[in-house]
């Protein structure tokens, strides 16, 4: 089975800190995605990457950046964490061509205080 | 623009009863459709997908969904729910197989004993 591993299940950070959320997949998938999930808003796409060193903005990229230096790793960076970035963050990956939907990690619940 | 509507935020059914979760999509061509399930504290798991062909698709855990082009719907069904089916369910759409996926806001399913 494909595994998508998010390094932390729970994270508490202070306002203004730089925060790194790590995501690693073990099946050589080309495409990787970062979503945030909030009650009543569903999943919203932050950034995605179709291949190494490639990145594209999703629907809500403000306040975030990403890094994809290796195919298996896709990092989400909060340059200066704010309380409105408290959320559940979900990473997903997908092969190309895509015969299946995404494979998701278990999520990181980030609290910014 | 593609969009997905799940009209029911919460649904409660008794264990052993049948289930139907509604999903309507907006897209000009034939979309690629998905249903995902999220158990508490977990990432999303793919239940089933529709790319083409037979409009009734079977998925895991005894779920099925029917694509109805005339109604722009892709409703999820299960003949008899189990307590372990309590979760949040997301309908999703993509413009083509390799396009990024747009998620609905989810329907939370509660099971009465």
mmCIF file of C-alpha atoms in Angstrom:
data_model
loop_
_atom_site.group_PDB
_atom_site.id
_atom_site.type_symbol
_atom_site.label_atom_id
_atom_site.label_comp_id
_atom_site.label_asym_id
_atom_site.label_seq_id
_atom_site.Cartn_x
_atom_site.Cartn_y
_atom_site.Cartn_z
ATOM 1 C CA UNK A 1 0.000 0.000 0.000
ATOM 2 C CA UNK A 2 1.070 3.548 -0.684
ATOM 3 C CA UNK A 3 1.981 5.377 2.430
ATOM 4 C CA UNK A 4 1.857 9.088 2.907
ATOM 5 C CA UNK A 5 3.455 10.055 6.187
ATOM 6 C CA UNK A 6 3.064 13.385 7.885
ATOM 7 C CA UNK A 7 5.759 13.903 10.450
ATOM 8 C CA UNK A 8 3.599 15.251 13.275
ATOM 9 C CA UNK A 9 0.032 14.441 14.305
ATOM 10 C CA UNK A 10 -0.229 17.406 16.668
ATOM 11 C CA UNK A 11 1.795 20.584 16.733
ATOM 12 C CA UNK A 12 1.581 23.697 18.891
ATOM 13 C CA UNK A 13 3.471 26.788 17.759
ATOM 14 C CA UNK A 14 3.639 30.407 18.793
ATOM 15 C CA UNK A 15 2.500 33.345 16.703
ATOM 16 C CA UNK A 16 5.304 34.562 14.476
ATOM 17 C CA UNK A 17 7.229 31.280 14.429
ATOM 18 C CA UNK A 18 8.328 29.714 11.172
ATOM 19 C CA UNK A 19 6.648 26.319 10.914
ATOM 20 C CA UNK A 20 7.556 23.371 8.727
ATOM 21 C CA UNK A 21 5.062 20.598 8.009
ATOM 22 C CA UNK A 22 6.651 17.598 6.378
ATOM 23 C CA UNK A 23 5.060 15.034 4.115
ATOM 24 C CA UNK A 24 6.780 11.953 2.688
ATOM 25 C CA UNK A 25 5.346 9.366 0.294
ATOM 26 C CA UNK A 26 6.956 6.039 -0.497
ATOM 27 C CA UNK A 27 5.512 5.110 -3.892
ATOM 28 C CA UNK A 28 7.335 7.389 -6.308
ATOM 29 C CA UNK A 29 4.266 9.524 -6.924
ATOM 30 C CA UNK A 30 4.743 12.548 -9.129
ATOM 31 C CA UNK A 31 1.939 14.713 -7.777
ATOM 32 C CA UNK A 32 1.675 15.989 -4.219
ATOM 33 C CA UNK A 33 -0.834 18.325 -2.572
ATOM 34 C CA UNK A 34 -1.352 20.278 0.630
ATOM 35 C CA UNK A 35 -4.854 21.004 1.923
ATOM 36 C CA UNK A 36 -6.176 22.585 5.057
ATOM 37 C CA UNK A 37 -9.415 21.361 6.568
ATOM 38 C CA UNK A 38 -11.673 23.532 8.688
ATOM 39 C CA UNK A 39 -15.164 22.811 10.042
ATOM 40 C CA UNK A 40 -17.846 23.949 7.622
ATOM 41 C CA UNK A 41 -15.295 24.822 4.927
ATOM 42 C CA UNK A 42 -14.215 21.356 3.853
ATOM 43 C CA UNK A 43 -10.809 20.877 2.232
ATOM 44 C CA UNK A 44 -9.140 23.841 0.635
ATOM 45 C CA UNK A 45 -6.104 23.477 -1.587
ATOM 46 C CA UNK A 46 -3.066 25.458 -0.483
ATOM 47 C CA UNK A 47 -0.315 24.378 -2.880
ATOM 48 C CA UNK A 48 0.436 21.478 -5.145
ATOM 49 C CA UNK A 49 3.356 20.090 -7.065
ATOM 50 C CA UNK A 50 3.288 18.000 -10.222
ATOM 51 C CA UNK A 51 6.971 17.094 -10.023
ATOM 52 C CA UNK A 52 10.252 17.816 -8.288
ATOM 53 C CA UNK A 53 11.069 21.524 -8.020
ATOM 54 C CA UNK A 54 7.646 22.379 -9.414
ATOM 55 C CA UNK A 55 4.989 24.130 -7.374
ATOM 56 C CA UNK A 56 1.707 25.807 -8.105
ATOM 57 C CA UNK A 57 -0.594 27.886 -5.968
ATOM 58 C CA UNK A 58 -3.900 26.457 -4.966
ATOM 59 C CA UNK A 59 -6.935 28.378 -3.775
ATOM 60 C CA UNK A 60 -5.538 29.767 -0.511
ATOM 61 C CA UNK A 61 -1.736 30.141 -0.799
ATOM 62 C CA UNK A 62 -1.414 33.371 1.195
ATOM 63 C CA UNK A 63 0.818 32.973 4.220
ATOM 64 C CA UNK A 64 2.239 29.663 2.992
ATOM 65 C CA UNK A 65 5.070 28.440 0.828
ATOM 66 C CA UNK A 66 6.228 24.972 -0.188
ATOM 67 C CA UNK A 67 9.371 23.106 -1.061
ATOM 68 C CA UNK A 68 9.835 19.991 -3.196
ATOM 69 C CA UNK A 69 13.528 19.226 -3.508
ATOM 70 C CA UNK A 70 13.048 15.462 -3.696
ATOM 71 C CA UNK A 71 10.257 13.521 -5.313
ATOM 72 C CA UNK A 72 9.137 11.834 -2.122
ATOM 73 C CA UNK A 73 9.014 14.905 0.112
ATOM 74 C CA UNK A 74 6.717 17.911 -0.016
ATOM 75 C CA UNK A 75 7.076 20.476 2.748
ATOM 76 C CA UNK A 76 4.584 23.156 3.705
ATOM 77 C CA UNK A 77 6.069 26.258 5.298
ATOM 78 C CA UNK A 78 4.266 28.853 7.366
ATOM 79 C CA UNK A 79 6.644 31.798 7.152
ATOM 80 C CA UNK A 80 5.214 33.573 10.204
ATOM 81 C CA UNK A 81 2.490 31.563 11.889
ATOM 82 C CA UNK A 82 -0.713 33.320 12.830
ATOM 83 C CA UNK A 83 -3.684 32.185 14.881
ATOM 84 C CA UNK A 84 -5.888 32.008 11.791
ATOM 85 C CA UNK A 85 -3.627 29.248 10.509
ATOM 86 C CA UNK A 86 -4.770 26.955 13.302
ATOM 87 C CA UNK A 87 -6.201 24.053 11.350
ATOM 88 C CA UNK A 88 -5.889 20.443 10.263
ATOM 89 C CA UNK A 89 -3.379 20.096 7.425
ATOM 90 C CA UNK A 90 -3.632 17.174 5.053
ATOM 91 C CA UNK A 91 -1.035 16.040 2.560
ATOM 92 C CA UNK A 92 -1.910 13.859 -0.422
ATOM 93 C CA UNK A 93 -0.068 12.256 -3.295
ATOM 94 C CA UNK A 94 -1.035 10.752 -6.632
ATOM 95 C CA UNK A 95 0.697 8.950 -9.433
ATOM 96 C CA UNK A 96 0.684 10.228 -13.028
ATOM 97 C CA UNK A 97 -1.200 9.244 -15.107
ATOM 98 C CA UNK A 98 -3.735 9.086 -12.350
ATOM 99 C CA UNK A 99 -5.743 5.900 -12.334
ATOM 100 C CA UNK A 100 -6.793 6.439 -8.787
ATOM 101 C CA UNK A 101 -7.621 9.382 -6.610
ATOM 102 C CA UNK A 102 -5.357 10.795 -3.981
ATOM 103 C CA UNK A 103 -3.713 8.920 -1.143
ATOM 104 C CA UNK A 104 -3.865 11.014 2.007
ATOM 105 C CA UNK A 105 -1.697 11.224 5.068
ATOM 106 C CA UNK A 106 -3.262 11.133 8.534
ATOM 107 C CA UNK A 107 -3.053 14.872 8.944
ATOM 108 C CA UNK A 108 -1.305 17.345 11.217
ATOM 109 C CA UNK A 109 -3.434 19.323 13.622
ATOM 110 C CA UNK A 110 -1.653 22.621 14.069
ATOM 111 C CA UNK A 111 -2.514 25.028 16.853
ATOM 112 C CA UNK A 112 -0.992 28.499 16.773
ATOM 113 C CA UNK A 113 -1.147 30.305 20.113
ATOM 114 C CA UNK B 1 -15.752 26.421 -12.725
ATOM 115 C CA UNK B 2 -16.102 23.020 -11.183
ATOM 116 C CA UNK B 3 -17.923 22.746 -7.905
ATOM 117 C CA UNK B 4 -19.380 20.094 -5.655
ATOM 118 C CA UNK B 5 -22.389 20.451 -3.389
ATOM 119 C CA UNK B 6 -23.219 18.132 -0.556
ATOM 120 C CA UNK B 7 -26.558 19.470 0.653
ATOM 121 C CA UNK B 8 -26.611 17.583 3.953
ATOM 122 C CA UNK B 9 -24.114 18.669 6.599
ATOM 123 C CA UNK B 10 -25.234 15.979 9.052
ATOM 124 C CA UNK B 11 -27.192 12.767 8.551
ATOM 125 C CA UNK B 12 -28.314 10.375 11.259
ATOM 126 C CA UNK B 13 -29.437 6.832 10.523
ATOM 127 C CA UNK B 14 -30.061 3.771 12.655
ATOM 128 C CA UNK B 15 -27.671 0.855 12.493
ATOM 129 C CA UNK B 16 -28.912 -1.605 9.889
ATOM 130 C CA UNK B 17 -30.845 1.030 7.956
ATOM 131 C CA UNK B 18 -30.066 2.002 4.391
ATOM 132 C CA UNK B 19 -28.082 5.111 3.589
ATOM 133 C CA UNK B 20 -27.961 7.596 0.767
ATOM 134 C CA UNK B 21 -25.629 10.603 0.795
ATOM 135 C CA UNK B 22 -26.299 13.214 -1.840
ATOM 136 C CA UNK B 23 -23.776 14.880 -4.093
ATOM 137 C CA UNK B 24 -24.333 17.308 -6.949
ATOM 138 C CA UNK B 25 -21.584 18.611 -9.145
ATOM 139 C CA UNK B 26 -21.208 21.434 -11.600
ATOM 140 C CA UNK B 27 -19.050 20.794 -14.626
ATOM 141 C CA UNK B 28 -19.489 21.200 -18.370
ATOM 142 C CA UNK B 29 -18.122 17.897 -19.580
ATOM 143 C CA UNK B 30 -18.167 14.429 -18.103
ATOM 144 C CA UNK B 31 -16.416 14.761 -14.789
ATOM 145 C CA UNK B 32 -14.286 12.369 -12.827
ATOM 146 C CA UNK B 33 -16.064 11.713 -9.540
ATOM 147 C CA UNK B 34 -14.923 10.379 -6.199
ATOM 148 C CA UNK B 35 -16.200 9.592 -2.735
ATOM 149 C CA UNK B 36 -13.830 9.693 0.223
ATOM 150 C CA UNK B 37 -14.408 8.812 3.877
ATOM 151 C CA UNK B 38 -12.645 10.341 6.876
ATOM 152 C CA UNK B 39 -12.766 8.618 10.240
ATOM 153 C CA UNK B 40 -12.155 10.814 13.295
ATOM 154 C CA UNK B 41 -8.550 11.985 13.522
ATOM 155 C CA UNK B 42 -7.598 10.347 10.258
ATOM 156 C CA UNK B 43 -6.853 11.323 6.701
ATOM 157 C CA UNK B 44 -9.233 10.666 3.843
ATOM 158 C CA UNK B 45 -9.632 7.215 2.299
ATOM 159 C CA UNK B 46 -10.924 6.624 -1.232
ATOM 160 C CA UNK B 47 -14.223 4.705 -1.216
ATOM 161 C CA UNK B 48 -14.874 4.612 -4.944
ATOM 162 C CA UNK B 49 -14.418 6.550 -8.159
ATOM 163 C CA UNK B 50 -16.145 7.030 -11.506
ATOM 164 C CA UNK B 51 -14.115 7.753 -14.611
ATOM 165 C CA UNK B 52 -16.279 6.270 -17.400
ATOM 166 C CA UNK B 53 -18.360 3.221 -18.309
ATOM 167 C CA UNK B 54 -20.938 1.646 -16.050
ATOM 168 C CA UNK B 55 -22.682 4.406 -14.137
ATOM 169 C CA UNK B 56 -23.120 2.261 -11.034
ATOM 170 C CA UNK B 57 -19.780 1.832 -9.331
ATOM 171 C CA UNK B 58 -18.921 -0.426 -6.459
ATOM 172 C CA UNK B 59 -16.493 0.584 -3.779
ATOM 173 C CA UNK B 60 -14.958 -0.669 -0.603
ATOM 174 C CA UNK B 61 -16.800 -1.344 2.669
ATOM 175 C CA UNK B 62 -20.022 -2.243 0.792
ATOM 176 C CA UNK B 63 -20.619 1.225 -0.653
ATOM 177 C CA UNK B 64 -21.823 2.012 -4.153
ATOM 178 C CA UNK B 65 -22.553 5.198 -6.070
ATOM 179 C CA UNK B 66 -24.531 5.999 -9.182
ATOM 180 C CA UNK B 67 -23.579 8.644 -11.726
ATOM 181 C CA UNK B 68 -26.626 10.372 -13.188
ATOM 182 C CA UNK B 69 -25.625 12.830 -15.870
ATOM 183 C CA UNK B 70 -29.146 14.231 -16.281
ATOM 184 C CA UNK B 71 -29.271 15.180 -12.605
ATOM 185 C CA UNK B 72 -25.577 16.075 -12.234
ATOM 186 C CA UNK B 73 -25.513 13.760 -9.259
ATOM 187 C CA UNK B 74 -23.255 11.097 -7.815
ATOM 188 C CA UNK B 75 -25.048 9.809 -4.726
ATOM 189 C CA UNK B 76 -23.448 7.333 -2.359
ATOM 190 C CA UNK B 77 -25.475 4.406 -1.047
ATOM 191 C CA UNK B 78 -25.176 1.512 1.335
ATOM 192 C CA UNK B 79 -27.958 -1.021 1.944
ATOM 193 C CA UNK B 80 -27.253 -1.531 5.650
ATOM 194 C CA UNK B 81 -25.000 0.696 7.734
ATOM 195 C CA UNK B 82 -22.779 -0.458 10.572
ATOM 196 C CA UNK B 83 -21.729 1.567 13.605
ATOM 197 C CA UNK B 84 -18.208 1.693 12.137
ATOM 198 C CA UNK B 85 -19.544 3.703 9.174
ATOM 199 C CA UNK B 86 -19.869 6.776 11.394
ATOM 200 C CA UNK B 87 -17.484 9.238 9.747
ATOM 201 C CA UNK B 88 -17.382 12.228 7.463
ATOM 202 C CA UNK B 89 -17.918 11.627 3.766
ATOM 203 C CA UNK B 90 -16.601 13.825 0.985
ATOM 204 C CA UNK B 91 -17.734 13.894 -2.609
ATOM 205 C CA UNK B 92 -15.163 15.230 -5.069
ATOM 206 C CA UNK B 93 -14.824 16.091 -8.754
ATOM 207 C CA UNK B 94 -12.012 16.553 -11.250
ATOM 208 C CA UNK B 95 -12.134 17.802 -14.813
ATOM 209 C CA UNK B 96 -10.042 14.948 -16.079
ATOM 210 C CA UNK B 97 -8.123 12.065 -14.657
ATOM 211 C CA UNK B 98 -5.011 14.109 -13.981
ATOM 212 C CA UNK B 99 -6.638 17.321 -12.876
ATOM 213 C CA UNK B 100 -6.566 18.387 -9.258
ATOM 214 C CA UNK B 101 -9.600 17.299 -7.277
ATOM 215 C CA UNK B 102 -12.223 19.675 -5.895
ATOM 216 C CA UNK B 103 -13.896 18.521 -2.687
ATOM 217 C CA UNK B 104 -17.351 19.146 -1.315
ATOM 218 C CA UNK B 105 -17.715 20.377 2.248
ATOM 219 C CA UNK B 106 -18.576 16.959 3.576
ATOM 220 C CA UNK B 107 -21.480 15.147 5.214
ATOM 221 C CA UNK B 108 -21.037 13.849 8.723
ATOM 222 C CA UNK B 109 -22.793 10.530 9.261
ATOM 223 C CA UNK B 110 -24.048 9.596 12.722
ATOM 224 C CA UNK B 111 -25.245 6.080 13.514
ATOM 225 C CA UNK B 112 -27.875 5.357 16.147
ATOM 226 C CA UNK B 113 -27.545 2.013 17.932
#
